[in-house]
Coordinates of C-alpha atoms and ligand atoms in Angstrom, one line a residue:
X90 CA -49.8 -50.4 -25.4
X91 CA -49.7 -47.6 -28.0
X92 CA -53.4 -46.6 -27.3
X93 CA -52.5 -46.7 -23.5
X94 CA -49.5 -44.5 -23.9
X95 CA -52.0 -42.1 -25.8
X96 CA -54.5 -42.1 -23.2
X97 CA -51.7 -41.2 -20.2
X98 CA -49.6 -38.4 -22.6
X99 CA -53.5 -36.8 -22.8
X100 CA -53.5 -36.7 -18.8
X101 CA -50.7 -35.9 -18.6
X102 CA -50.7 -33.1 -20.8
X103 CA -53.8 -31.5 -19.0
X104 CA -52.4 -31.9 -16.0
X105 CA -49.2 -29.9 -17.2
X106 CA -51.2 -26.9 -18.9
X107 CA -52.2 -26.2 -14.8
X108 CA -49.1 -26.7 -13.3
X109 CA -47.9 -22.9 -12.1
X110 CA -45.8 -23.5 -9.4
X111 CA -43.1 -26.0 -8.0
X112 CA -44.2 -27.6 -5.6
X113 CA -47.5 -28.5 -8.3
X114 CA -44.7 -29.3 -10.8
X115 CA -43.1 -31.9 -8.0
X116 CA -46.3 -33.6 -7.5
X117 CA -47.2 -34.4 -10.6
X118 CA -43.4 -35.6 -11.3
X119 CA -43.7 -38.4 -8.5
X120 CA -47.4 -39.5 -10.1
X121 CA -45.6 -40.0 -13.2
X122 CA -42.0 -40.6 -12.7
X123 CA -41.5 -42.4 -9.0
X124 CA -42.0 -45.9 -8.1
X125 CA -45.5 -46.3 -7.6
X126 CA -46.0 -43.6 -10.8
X127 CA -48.2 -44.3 -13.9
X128 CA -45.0 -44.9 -16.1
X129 CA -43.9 -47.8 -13.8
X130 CA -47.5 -49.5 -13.9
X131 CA -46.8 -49.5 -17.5
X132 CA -43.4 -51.5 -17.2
X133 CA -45.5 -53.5 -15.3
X134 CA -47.4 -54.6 -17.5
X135 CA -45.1 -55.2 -20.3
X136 CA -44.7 -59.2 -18.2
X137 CA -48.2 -59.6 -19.6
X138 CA -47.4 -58.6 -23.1
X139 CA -46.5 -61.7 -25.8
X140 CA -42.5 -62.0 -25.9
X141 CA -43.1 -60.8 -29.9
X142 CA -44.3 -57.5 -28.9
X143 CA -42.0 -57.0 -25.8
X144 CA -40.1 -55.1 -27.5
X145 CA -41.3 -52.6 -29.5
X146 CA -43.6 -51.7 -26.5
X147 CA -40.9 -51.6 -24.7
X148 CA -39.7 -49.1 -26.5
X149 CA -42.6 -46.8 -27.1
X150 CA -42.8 -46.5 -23.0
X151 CA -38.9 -45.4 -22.9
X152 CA -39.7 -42.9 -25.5
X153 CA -42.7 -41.9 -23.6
X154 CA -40.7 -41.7 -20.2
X155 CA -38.0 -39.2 -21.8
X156 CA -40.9 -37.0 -23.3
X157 CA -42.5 -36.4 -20.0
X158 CA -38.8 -36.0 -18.8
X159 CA -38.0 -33.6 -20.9
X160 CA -41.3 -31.3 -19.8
X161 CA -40.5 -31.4 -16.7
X162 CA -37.3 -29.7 -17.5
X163 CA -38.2 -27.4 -19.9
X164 CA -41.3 -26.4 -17.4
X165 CA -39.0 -25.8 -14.3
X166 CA -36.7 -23.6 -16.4
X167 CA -40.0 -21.6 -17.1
X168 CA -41.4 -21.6 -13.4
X169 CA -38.1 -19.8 -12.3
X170 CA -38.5 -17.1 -15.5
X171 CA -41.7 -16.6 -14.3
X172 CA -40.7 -16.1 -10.8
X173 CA -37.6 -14.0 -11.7
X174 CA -40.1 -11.7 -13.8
X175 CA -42.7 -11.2 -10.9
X176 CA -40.0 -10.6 -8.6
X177 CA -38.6 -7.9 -10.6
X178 CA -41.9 -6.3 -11.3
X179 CA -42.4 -6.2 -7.8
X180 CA -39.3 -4.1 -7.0
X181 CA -38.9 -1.7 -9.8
X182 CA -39.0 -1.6 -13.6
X183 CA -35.8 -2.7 -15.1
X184 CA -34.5 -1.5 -18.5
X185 CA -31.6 -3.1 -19.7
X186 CA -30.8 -0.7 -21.9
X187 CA -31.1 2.2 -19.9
X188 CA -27.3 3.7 -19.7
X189 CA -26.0 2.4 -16.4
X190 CA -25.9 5.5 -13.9
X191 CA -23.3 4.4 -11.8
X192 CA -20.9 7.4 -10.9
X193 CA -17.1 6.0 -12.0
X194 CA -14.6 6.4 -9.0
X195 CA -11.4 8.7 -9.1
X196 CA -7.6 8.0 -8.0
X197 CA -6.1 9.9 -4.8
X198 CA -3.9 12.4 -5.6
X199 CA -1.0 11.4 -3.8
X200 CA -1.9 8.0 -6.2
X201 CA -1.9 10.4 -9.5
X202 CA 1.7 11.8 -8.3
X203 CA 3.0 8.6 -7.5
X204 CA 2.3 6.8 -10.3
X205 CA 3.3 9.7 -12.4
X206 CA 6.7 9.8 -10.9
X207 CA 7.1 6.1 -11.3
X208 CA 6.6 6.2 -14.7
X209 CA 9.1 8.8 -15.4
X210 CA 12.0 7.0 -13.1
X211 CA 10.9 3.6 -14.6
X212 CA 11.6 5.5 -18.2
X213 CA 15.5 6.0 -16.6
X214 CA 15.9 2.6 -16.0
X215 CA 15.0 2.6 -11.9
X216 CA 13.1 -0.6 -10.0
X217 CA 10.3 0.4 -8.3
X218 CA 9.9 -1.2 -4.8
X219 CA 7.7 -1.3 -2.1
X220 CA 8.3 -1.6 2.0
X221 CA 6.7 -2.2 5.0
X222 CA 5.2 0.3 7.1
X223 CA 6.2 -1.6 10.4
X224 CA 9.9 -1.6 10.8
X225 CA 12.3 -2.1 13.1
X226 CA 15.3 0.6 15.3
X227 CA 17.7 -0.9 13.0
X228 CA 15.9 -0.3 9.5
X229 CA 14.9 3.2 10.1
X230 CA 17.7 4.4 12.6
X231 CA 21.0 2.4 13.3
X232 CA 21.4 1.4 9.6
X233 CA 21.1 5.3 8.4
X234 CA 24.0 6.2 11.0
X235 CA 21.3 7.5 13.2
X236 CA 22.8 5.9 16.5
X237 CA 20.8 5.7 19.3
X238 CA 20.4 9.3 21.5
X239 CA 21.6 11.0 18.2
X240 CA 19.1 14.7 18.0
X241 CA 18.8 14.0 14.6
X242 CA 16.4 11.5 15.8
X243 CA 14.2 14.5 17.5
X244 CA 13.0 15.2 14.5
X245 CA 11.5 11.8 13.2
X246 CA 9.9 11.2 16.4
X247 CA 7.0 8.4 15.7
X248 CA 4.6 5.9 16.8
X249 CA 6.1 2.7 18.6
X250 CA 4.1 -0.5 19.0
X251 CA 3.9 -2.3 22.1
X252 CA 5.9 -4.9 20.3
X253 CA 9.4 -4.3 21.7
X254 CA 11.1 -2.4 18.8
X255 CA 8.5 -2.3 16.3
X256 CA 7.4 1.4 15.1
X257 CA 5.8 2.7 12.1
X258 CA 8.5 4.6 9.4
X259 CA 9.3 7.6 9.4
X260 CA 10.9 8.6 6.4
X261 CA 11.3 6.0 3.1
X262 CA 15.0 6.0 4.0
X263 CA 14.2 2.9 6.1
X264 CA 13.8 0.9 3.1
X265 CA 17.6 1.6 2.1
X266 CA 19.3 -1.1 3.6
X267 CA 16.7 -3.7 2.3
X268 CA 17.3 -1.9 -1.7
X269 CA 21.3 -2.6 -0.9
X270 CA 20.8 -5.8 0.5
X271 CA 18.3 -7.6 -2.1
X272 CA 20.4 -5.8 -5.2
X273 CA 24.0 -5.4 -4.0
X274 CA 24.7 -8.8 -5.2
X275 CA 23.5 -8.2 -8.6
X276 CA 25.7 -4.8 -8.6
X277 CA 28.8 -7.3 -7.1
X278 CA 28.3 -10.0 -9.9
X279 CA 27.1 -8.3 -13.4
X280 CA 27.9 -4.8 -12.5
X281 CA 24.3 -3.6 -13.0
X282 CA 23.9 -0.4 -11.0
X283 CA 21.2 0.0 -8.0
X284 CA 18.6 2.1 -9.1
X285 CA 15.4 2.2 -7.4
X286 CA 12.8 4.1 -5.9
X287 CA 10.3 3.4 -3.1
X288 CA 7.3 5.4 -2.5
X289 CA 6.2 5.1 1.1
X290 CA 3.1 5.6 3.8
X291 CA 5.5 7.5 6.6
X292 CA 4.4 8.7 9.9
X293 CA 5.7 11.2 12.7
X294 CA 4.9 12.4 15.9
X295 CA 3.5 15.8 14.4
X296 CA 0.6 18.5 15.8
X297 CA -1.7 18.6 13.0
X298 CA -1.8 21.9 11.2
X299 CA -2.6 23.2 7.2
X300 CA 0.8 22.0 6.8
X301 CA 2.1 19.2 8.6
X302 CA 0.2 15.8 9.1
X303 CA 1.1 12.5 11.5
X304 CA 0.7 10.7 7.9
X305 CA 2.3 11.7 4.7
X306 CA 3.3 10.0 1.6
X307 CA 7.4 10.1 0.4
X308 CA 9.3 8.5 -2.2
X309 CA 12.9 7.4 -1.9
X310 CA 15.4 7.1 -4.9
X311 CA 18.8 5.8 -4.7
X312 CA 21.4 5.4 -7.4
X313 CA 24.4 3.0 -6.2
X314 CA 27.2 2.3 -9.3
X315 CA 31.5 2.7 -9.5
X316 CA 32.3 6.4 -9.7
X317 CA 28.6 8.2 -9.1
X318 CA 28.6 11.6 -8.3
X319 CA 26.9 14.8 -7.5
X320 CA 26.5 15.6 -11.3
X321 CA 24.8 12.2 -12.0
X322 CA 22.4 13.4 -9.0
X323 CA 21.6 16.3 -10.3
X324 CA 21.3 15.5 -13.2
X325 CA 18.3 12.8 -12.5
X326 CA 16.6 15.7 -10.3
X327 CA 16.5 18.4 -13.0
X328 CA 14.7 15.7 -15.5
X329 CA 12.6 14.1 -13.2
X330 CA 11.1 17.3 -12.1
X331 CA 11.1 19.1 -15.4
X332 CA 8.9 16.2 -16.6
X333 CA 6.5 16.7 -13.6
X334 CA 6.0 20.3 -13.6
X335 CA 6.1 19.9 -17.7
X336 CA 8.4 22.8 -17.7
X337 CA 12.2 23.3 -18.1
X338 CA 12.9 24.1 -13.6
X339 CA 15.7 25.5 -12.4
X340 CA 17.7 24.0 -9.4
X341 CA 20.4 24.6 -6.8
X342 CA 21.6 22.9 -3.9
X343 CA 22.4 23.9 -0.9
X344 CA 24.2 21.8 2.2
X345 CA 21.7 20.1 4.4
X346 CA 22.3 17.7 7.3
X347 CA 21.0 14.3 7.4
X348 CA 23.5 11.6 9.1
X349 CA 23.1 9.0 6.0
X350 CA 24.0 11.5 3.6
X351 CA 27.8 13.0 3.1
X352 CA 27.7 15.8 1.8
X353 CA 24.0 16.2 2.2
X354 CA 21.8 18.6 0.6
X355 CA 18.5 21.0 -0.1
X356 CA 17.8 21.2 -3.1
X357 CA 15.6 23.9 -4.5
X358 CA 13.8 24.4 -7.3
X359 CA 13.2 27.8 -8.9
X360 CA 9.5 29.3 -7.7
X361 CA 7.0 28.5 -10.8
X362 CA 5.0 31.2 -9.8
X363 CA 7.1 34.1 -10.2
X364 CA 10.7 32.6 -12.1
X365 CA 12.4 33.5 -9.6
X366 CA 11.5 37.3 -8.8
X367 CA 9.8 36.9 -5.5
X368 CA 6.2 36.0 -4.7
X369 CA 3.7 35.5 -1.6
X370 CA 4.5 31.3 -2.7
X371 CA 8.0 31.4 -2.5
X372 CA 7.9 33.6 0.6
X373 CA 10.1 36.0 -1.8
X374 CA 12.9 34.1 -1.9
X375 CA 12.3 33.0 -5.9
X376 CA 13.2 29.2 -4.3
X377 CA 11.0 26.3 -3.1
X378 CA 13.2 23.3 -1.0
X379 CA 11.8 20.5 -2.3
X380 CA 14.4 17.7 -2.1
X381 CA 16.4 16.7 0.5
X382 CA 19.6 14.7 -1.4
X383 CA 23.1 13.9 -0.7
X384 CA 26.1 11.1 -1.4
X385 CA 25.3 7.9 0.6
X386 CA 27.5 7.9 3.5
X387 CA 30.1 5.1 3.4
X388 CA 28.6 3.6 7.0
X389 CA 25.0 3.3 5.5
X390 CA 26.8 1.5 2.3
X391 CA 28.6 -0.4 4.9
X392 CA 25.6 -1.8 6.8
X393 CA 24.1 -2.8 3.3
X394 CA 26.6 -4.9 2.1
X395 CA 27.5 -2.5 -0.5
X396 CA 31.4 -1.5 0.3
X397 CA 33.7 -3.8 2.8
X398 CA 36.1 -2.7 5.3
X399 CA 38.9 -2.9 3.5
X400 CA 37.5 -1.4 0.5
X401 CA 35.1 1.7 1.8
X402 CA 34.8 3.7 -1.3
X403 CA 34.7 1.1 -4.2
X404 CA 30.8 2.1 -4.7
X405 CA 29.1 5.5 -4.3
X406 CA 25.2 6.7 -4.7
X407 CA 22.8 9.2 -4.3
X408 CA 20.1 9.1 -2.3
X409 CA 16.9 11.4 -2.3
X410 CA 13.7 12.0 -0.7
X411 CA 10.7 13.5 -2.6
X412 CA 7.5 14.5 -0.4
X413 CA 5.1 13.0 -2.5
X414 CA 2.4 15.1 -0.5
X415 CA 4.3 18.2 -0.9
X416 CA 4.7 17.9 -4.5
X417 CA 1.0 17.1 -5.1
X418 CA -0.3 20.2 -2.5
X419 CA 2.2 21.9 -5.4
X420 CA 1.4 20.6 -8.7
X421 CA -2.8 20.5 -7.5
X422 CA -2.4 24.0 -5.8
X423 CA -3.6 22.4 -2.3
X424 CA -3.4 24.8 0.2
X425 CA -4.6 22.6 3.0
X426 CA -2.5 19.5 4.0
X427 CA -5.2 17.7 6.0
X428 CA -7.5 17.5 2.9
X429 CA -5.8 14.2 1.5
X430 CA -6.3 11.9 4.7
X431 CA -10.0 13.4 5.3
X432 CA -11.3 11.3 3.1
X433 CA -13.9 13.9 1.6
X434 CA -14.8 12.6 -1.5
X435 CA -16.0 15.7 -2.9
X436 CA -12.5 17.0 -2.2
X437 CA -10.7 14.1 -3.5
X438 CA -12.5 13.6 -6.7
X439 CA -11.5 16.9 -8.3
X440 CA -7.7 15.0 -9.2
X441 CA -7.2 13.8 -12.8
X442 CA -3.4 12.8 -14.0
X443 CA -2.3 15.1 -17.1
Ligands
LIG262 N1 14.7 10.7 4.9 C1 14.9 12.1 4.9 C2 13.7 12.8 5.6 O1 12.6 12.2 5.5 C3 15.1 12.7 3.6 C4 16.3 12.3 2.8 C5 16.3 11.2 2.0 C6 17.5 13.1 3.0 C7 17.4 10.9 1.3 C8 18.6 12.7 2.2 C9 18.6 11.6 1.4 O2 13.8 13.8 6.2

C-alpha cells in the first residue's frame, strides 16, 4: 500500500505543478477526491488486504486523503491571489502606501452655527430638541394664539400639502407646545425648569432675493420656571451672543409684536462693524435686530399644559427666535442669502467652526 500511495502522491503532484486555473483545479479534485476518484480505488482495495495490515494501511490512505485535501485548499487560496493580482495589473498600478488623495468633506455653515450655538446653550443647562418639518394649523398657529384670519398670519404665509391641514413650519415656534407638553410634567413634579432649544428647517411663502429665501434655518429657545422674567431673558441673550461673536455685544430691546409673546420684543445688538457710530452694515443706525423675544403669553402656556385656568400665572418663560441663517450671513460675512441652499460646493466649503 505504502509504494502505491507513493506512486499516486507522484501523479498527483505533477498534475498539481500544471494546474493554473479553477476549473483545471476542479477536475483534478473529482479524479482524486469523488466517488469513482483514485483515492476511493484505494479504499477499495483495502478488502483485499490481510485483516493484520488493515489497519495501518488504512491509515496511511486517510493521511494521504487529508494531504491532497489540504492542496487543494491551499492552491485555491492562490488561484484567487493570482487572479486578484492580474486583475489589478490590468486596471491600474496600485500603491498601498501611496497617501490616500481623497479630498475630506466640510460641514454647512448653517451646521457650524448650529452646532456652535448648541454647545453654548447646552453649557447653561438647555435640552436640545428636534421637530418635524410637517406640522399641523394647530402646532404652528392656533396654539401660538395665532387664531385663524388673524394678519399676523400674513406674514408666515407657507406651503400647504394636499393633506387636509398638513403644511410645512414656518417659524421654530411650532415646536413650543410639544417642549411644554413632553416637559411640563417634569417642571409640575421635581420643579426642574423647561429649558430647551430647537433648531429648525422653516419655510415661507417668500420671492427669492439676496436676502430672503422660501427655506431658512431658525432656532427656538424657551425658558419656562416660577418667577422668570425679562432680566433672566436678557441675561441668556447677552451671553449666548457674546460667546458667538467672541466679543463682549451690547443689547437693547425694543417692543415687537408677535401674538405668543406678551410683552414682545426686538432685540438688537450693537453693530460690530462700527460700535455703534454708524456704518453702511448697520444702515447707520449703530444697531442690528437680531432676535425677536418676549414673555410667553399665558394662552400659549395654557394650550401646553403649563398654567391651568384657575391658576394663569403660576409659571412664566421666555421665548426666542434666533435666525440661524442670519447669524451665519453675519458671523461668515455672506452677503448673498441664496448661497447656502445652492448647493455650490466651492462656495460651501470655504466654512470652518472657530
Ligand atoms: N417665531 C417668530 C418668527 O419666526 C419669532 C419669535 C420667536 C418671536 C419667539 C418671539 C418669540 O417670526
Amino acid at each position: 500500500m505504502k509504494e502505491k500511495i507513493e506512486v499516486l502522491r507522484q501523479k498527483f503532484q505533477s498534475q498539481m505543478a500544471e494546474v493554473s486555473d479553477d476549473s483545471r483545479l476542479e477536475e483534478l479534485r473529482l479524479s482524486f477526491m469523488s466517488k469513482k476518484g483514485a483515492i476511493q480505488d484505494l479504499m477499495k482495495e483495502l478488502s483485499q488486504i490481510p485483516n493484520d495490515q488493515k489497519k495501518e494501511a488504512g491509515q496511511l490512505i486517510n493521511a494521504f486523503k487529508q494531504e491532497v485535501q489540504s492542496k487543494f485548499d491551499e492552491k485555491k487560496v492562490e488561484i484567487a491571489a493570482l487572479a486578484e493580482k492580474l486583475l489589478l495589473d490590468a486596471t491600474e498600478s496600485y500603491d498601498e502606501s501611496m497617501p490616500s488623495a481623497c479630498p475630506t468633506g466640510s460641514y454647512h455653515p448653517i451646521t457650524l452655527i448650529q452646532r456652535e450655538l448648541e454647545d453654548i446653550f447646552e453649557s447653561m443647562g438647555f435640552d436640545v430638541e428636534d421637530y418635524n418639518e410637517i406640522v399641523d394649523d394647530y402646532h404652528c398657529f392656533e396654539a401660538l394664539n395665532i387664531p385663524k384670519f388673524h394678519p399676523a398670519r400674513d406674514m408666515q404665509d407657507t406651503y400647504y400639502l394636499s393633506t387636509p391641514n398638513q403644511l410645512l413650519k414656518s417659524h421654530t415656534s411650532a415646536a413650543q407646545n410639544h417642549i411644554m407638553k413632553k416637559y411640563g410634567p417634569k417642571l409640575k413634579e421635581s420643579g426642574r425648569p423647561i429649558r430647551a432649544v430647537f433648531p429648525g428647517r422653516c419655510f415661507r411663502n417668500e420671492a427669492i432675493d439676496a436676502c430672503h429665501e422660501n427655506t431658512f434655518f431658525q432656532m427656538e429657545g424657551v425658558m419656562i420656571d416660577k418667577d422668570i422674567s425679562i432680566s433672566n431673558l436678557i441675561y441668556f441673550m447677552k451671553t449666548m451672543l457674546s460667546e458667538v461673536f467672541e466679543k463682549d455685544v451690547t443689547v437693547r430691546l425694543r417692543p415687537g409684536f408677535f401674538p405668543f409673546v406678551e410683552p414682545g420684543f426686538e432685540l438688537d445688538i450693537q453693530c460690530l462693524i462700527c460700535g455703534g457710530d454708524g456704518c453702511p452694515s448697520c444702515k447707520n443706525s449703530g444697531w442690528l435686530e437680531l432676535c425677536p423675544c418676549g414673555m410667553i403669553h399665558p394662552n400659549v402656556l395654557k394650550h401646553g399644559g403649563i398654567n391651568t385656568e384657575e391658576n394663569p400665572f403660576e409659571y412664566t418663560g421666555f421665548a426666542f427666535g434666533l435666525g440661524l441663517t442670519r447669524l451665519a450671513m453675519m458671523k461668515y460675512g455672506v452677503k448673498d442669502i441664496r448661497v447656502f441652499n445652492e448647493g455650490d460646493i466651492n462656495a460651501l466649503s470655504q466654512f470652518t467652526s472657530k
